[in-house]
Coordinates of C-alpha atoms and ligand atoms in Angstrom, one line a residue:
X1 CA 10.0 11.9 -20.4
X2 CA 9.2 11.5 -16.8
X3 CA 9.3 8.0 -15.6
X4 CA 6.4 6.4 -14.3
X5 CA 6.7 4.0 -11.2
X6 CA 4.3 2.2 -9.8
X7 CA 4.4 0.8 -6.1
X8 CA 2.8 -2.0 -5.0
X9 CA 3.0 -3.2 -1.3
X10 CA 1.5 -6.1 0.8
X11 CA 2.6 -9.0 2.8
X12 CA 1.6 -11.4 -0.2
X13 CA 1.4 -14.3 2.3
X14 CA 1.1 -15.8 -0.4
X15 CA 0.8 -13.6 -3.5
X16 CA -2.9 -14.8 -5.4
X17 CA -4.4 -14.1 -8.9
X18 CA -6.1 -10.7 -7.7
X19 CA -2.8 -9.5 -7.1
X20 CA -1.7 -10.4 -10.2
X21 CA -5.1 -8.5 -11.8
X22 CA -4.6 -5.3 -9.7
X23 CA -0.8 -5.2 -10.6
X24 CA -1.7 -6.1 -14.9
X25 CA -4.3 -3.6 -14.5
X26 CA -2.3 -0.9 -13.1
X27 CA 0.5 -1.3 -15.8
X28 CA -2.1 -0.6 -18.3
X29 CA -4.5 2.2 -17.0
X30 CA -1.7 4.4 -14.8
X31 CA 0.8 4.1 -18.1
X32 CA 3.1 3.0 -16.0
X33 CA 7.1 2.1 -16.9
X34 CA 7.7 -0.3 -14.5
X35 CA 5.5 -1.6 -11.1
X36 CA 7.8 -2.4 -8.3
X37 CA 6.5 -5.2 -5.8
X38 CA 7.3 -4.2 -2.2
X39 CA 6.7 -7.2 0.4
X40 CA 6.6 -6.0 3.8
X41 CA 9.5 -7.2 6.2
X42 CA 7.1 -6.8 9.3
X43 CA 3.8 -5.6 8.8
X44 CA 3.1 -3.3 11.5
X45 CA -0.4 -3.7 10.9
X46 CA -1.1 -7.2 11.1
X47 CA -0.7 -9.3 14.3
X48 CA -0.5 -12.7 12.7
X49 CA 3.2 -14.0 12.2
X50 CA 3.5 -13.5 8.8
X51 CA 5.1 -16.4 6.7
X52 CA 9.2 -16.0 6.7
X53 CA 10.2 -13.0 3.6
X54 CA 12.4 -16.2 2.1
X55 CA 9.5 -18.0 1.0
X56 CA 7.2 -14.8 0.5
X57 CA 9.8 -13.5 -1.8
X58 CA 10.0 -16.9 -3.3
X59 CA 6.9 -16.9 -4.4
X60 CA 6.9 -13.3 -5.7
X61 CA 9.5 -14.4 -8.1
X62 CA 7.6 -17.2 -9.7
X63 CA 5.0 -14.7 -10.1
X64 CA 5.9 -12.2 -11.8
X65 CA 8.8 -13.5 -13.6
X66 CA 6.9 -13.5 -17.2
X67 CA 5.8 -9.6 -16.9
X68 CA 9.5 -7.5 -17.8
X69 CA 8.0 -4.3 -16.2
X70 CA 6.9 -5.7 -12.8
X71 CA 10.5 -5.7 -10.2
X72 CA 11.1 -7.0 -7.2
X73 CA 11.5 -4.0 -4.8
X74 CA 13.5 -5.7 -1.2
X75 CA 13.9 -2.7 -0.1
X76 CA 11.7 -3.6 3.0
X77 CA 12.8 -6.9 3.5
X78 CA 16.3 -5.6 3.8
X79 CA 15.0 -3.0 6.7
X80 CA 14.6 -4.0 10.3
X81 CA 12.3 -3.1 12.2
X82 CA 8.6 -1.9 11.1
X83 CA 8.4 -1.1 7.5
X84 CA 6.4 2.1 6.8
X85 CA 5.5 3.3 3.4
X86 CA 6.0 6.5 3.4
X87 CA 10.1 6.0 4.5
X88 CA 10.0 2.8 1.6
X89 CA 8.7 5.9 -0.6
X90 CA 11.6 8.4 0.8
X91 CA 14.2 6.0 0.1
X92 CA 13.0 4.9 -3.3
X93 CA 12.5 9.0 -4.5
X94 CA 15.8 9.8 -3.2
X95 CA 17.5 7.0 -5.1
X96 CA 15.2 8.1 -8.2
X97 CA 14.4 11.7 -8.4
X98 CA 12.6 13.0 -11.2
X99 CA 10.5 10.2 -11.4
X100 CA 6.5 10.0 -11.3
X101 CA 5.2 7.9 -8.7
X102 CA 1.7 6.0 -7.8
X103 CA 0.9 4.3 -4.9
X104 CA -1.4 1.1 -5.8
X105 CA -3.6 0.1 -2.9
X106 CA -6.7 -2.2 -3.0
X107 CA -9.7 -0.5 -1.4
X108 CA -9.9 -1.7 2.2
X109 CA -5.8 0.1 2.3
X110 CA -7.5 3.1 0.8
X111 CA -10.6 2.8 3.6
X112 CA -7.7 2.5 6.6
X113 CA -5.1 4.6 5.1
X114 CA -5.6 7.9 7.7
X115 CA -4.2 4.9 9.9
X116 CA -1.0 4.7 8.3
X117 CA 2.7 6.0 9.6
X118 CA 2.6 9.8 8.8
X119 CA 0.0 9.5 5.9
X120 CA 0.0 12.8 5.3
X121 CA 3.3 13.1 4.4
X122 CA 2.8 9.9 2.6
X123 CA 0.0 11.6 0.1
X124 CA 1.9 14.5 -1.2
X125 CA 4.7 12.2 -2.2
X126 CA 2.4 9.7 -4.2
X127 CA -0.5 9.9 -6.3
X128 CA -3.3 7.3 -5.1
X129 CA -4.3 4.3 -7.1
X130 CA -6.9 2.2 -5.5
X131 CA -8.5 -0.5 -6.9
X132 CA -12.0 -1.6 -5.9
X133 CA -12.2 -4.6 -3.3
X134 CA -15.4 -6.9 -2.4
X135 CA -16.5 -6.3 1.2
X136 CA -14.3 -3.3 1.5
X137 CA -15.2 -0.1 3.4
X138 CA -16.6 1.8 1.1
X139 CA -15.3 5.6 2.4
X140 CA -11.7 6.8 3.5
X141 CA -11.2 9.3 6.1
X142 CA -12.2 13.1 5.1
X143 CA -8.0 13.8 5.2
X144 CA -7.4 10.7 2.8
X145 CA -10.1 11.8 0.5
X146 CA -9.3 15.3 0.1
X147 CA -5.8 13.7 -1.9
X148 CA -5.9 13.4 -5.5
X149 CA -6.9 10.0 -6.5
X150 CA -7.0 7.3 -9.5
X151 CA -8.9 4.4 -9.8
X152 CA -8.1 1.4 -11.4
X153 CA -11.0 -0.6 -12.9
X154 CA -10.7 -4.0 -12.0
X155 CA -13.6 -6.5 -11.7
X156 CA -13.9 -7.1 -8.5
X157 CA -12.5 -10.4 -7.1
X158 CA -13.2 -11.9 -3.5
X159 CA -9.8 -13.7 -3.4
X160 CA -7.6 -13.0 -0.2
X161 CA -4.5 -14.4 1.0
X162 CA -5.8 -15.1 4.4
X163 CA -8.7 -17.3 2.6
X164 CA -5.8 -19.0 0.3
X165 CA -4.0 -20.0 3.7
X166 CA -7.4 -21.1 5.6
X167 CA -8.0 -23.3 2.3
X168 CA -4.4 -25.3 2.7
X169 CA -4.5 -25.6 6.2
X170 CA -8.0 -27.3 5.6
X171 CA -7.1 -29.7 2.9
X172 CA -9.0 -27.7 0.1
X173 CA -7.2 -27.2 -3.4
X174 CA -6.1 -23.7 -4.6
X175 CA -6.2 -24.2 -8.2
X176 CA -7.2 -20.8 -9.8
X177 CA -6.5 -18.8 -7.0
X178 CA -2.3 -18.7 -7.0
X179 CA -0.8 -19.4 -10.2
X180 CA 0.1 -22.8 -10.5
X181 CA 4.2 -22.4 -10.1
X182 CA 2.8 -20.8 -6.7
X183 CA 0.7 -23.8 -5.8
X184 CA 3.5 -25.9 -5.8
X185 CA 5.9 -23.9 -4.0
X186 CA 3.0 -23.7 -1.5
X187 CA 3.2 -27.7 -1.2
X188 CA 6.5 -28.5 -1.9
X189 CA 7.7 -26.3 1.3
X190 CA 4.6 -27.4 3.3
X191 CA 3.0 -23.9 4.0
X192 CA 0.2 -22.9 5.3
X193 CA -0.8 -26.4 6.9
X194 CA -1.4 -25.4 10.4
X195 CA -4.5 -23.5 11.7
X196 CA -5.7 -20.4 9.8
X197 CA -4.6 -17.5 11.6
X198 CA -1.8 -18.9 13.0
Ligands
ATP1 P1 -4.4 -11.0 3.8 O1 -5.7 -11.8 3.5 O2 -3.3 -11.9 4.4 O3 -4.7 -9.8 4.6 P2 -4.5 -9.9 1.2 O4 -5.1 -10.9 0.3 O5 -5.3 -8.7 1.6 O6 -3.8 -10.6 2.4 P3 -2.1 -8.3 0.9 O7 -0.7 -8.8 0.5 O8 -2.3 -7.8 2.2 O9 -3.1 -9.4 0.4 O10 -2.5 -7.1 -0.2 C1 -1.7 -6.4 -1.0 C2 -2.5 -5.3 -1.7 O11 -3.4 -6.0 -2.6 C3 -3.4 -4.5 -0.8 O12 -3.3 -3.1 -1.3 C4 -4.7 -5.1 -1.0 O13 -5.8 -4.1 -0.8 C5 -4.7 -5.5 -2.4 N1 -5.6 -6.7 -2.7 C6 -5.5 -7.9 -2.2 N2 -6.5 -8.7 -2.6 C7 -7.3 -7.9 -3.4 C8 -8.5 -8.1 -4.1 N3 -9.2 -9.3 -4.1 N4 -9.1 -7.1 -4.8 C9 -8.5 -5.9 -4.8 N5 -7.3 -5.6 -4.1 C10 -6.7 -6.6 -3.4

């Protein structure tokens, strides 16, 4: 039988409970064997200095540790330079061929994904999974939407990581939002406590 790998990429600066949803959700409704977790090494896209990949990756870890088909995919973390999907992708199919595999994107990644390194390329390696996102541009470019597509039914949660940070750096608790192994890495290594954005 064909295998069935899901890939799941962000900056999880830090990783949060919708995460966790989208990722659960995709194991079930894509039929997937395994979901790999792919932090970014340097997101290309986003200016902020993202926290260092140590404590990202950290947290990853105490995340998914109780869920034996999600991995811990380093491949990016182990590139320098800008990490773009569609050579994580290239690298991962070449090590595996033969394999099925889905790319799992929250809806604002589906909206901006004509933006993306060589997309093109990208969609005829992958098959689209996009999960619905609160406040999220509701359309994707004409060239993203003529690709074959999934959607992953997941109620739709207005958690972000860039709220999670603001909420630390301003005192607030994040009960309920990270799970609670996560909250205390967050405190015990003192992240997140200067300005949001920063
Ligand atoms: P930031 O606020 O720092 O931009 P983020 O919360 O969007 O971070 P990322 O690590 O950038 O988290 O996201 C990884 C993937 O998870 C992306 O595909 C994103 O669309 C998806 N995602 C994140 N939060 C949600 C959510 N609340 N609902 C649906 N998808 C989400």
């Amino acid at each position: 039988m064909t295998r069935r790998i899901g890939l799941f990429g962000g900056s999880f600066d830090p990783v949060h409970v919708a995460h966790l949803a989208l990722a659960r959700a995709a194991l079930a409704q894509l039929a997937l064997d395994e979901l790999r977790w792919v932090p970014a090494g340097q997101a290309w896209q986003k200016t902020r200095a993202m926290t260092p990949a140590v404590h990202r990756e950290a947290m990853l870890r105490l995340a998914i540790a109780d869920e034996p088909r999600w991995r811990l995919e380093r491949c990016e973390l182990q590139r320098s330079g800008p990490s773009y999907t569609v050579d994580t992708v290239r690298e991962l199919q070449a090590a595996e061929p033969g394999a099925s595999w889905f790319l799992v994107i929250g809806q604002d990644q589906y909206a901006g994904l004509h933006t993306w390194h060589r997309f093109d390329e990208l969609l005829r390696l992958v098959t689209l999974a996009v999960a619905l996102r609160p406040g999220a541009a509701a359309e994707a470019d004409p060239r993203v939407r003529a690709a074959p597509l999934l959607r992953i039914e997941l109620p739709p949660m207005a958690v972000s990581a860039t709220a999670i940070r603001a909420r630390v750096a301003a005192g607030e608790g994040i009960a309920g939002l990270v799970p609670p192994a996560v909250a205390d890495y967050i405190y015990r290594h003192r992240l997140y406590r200067s300005a949001p954005g920063s």
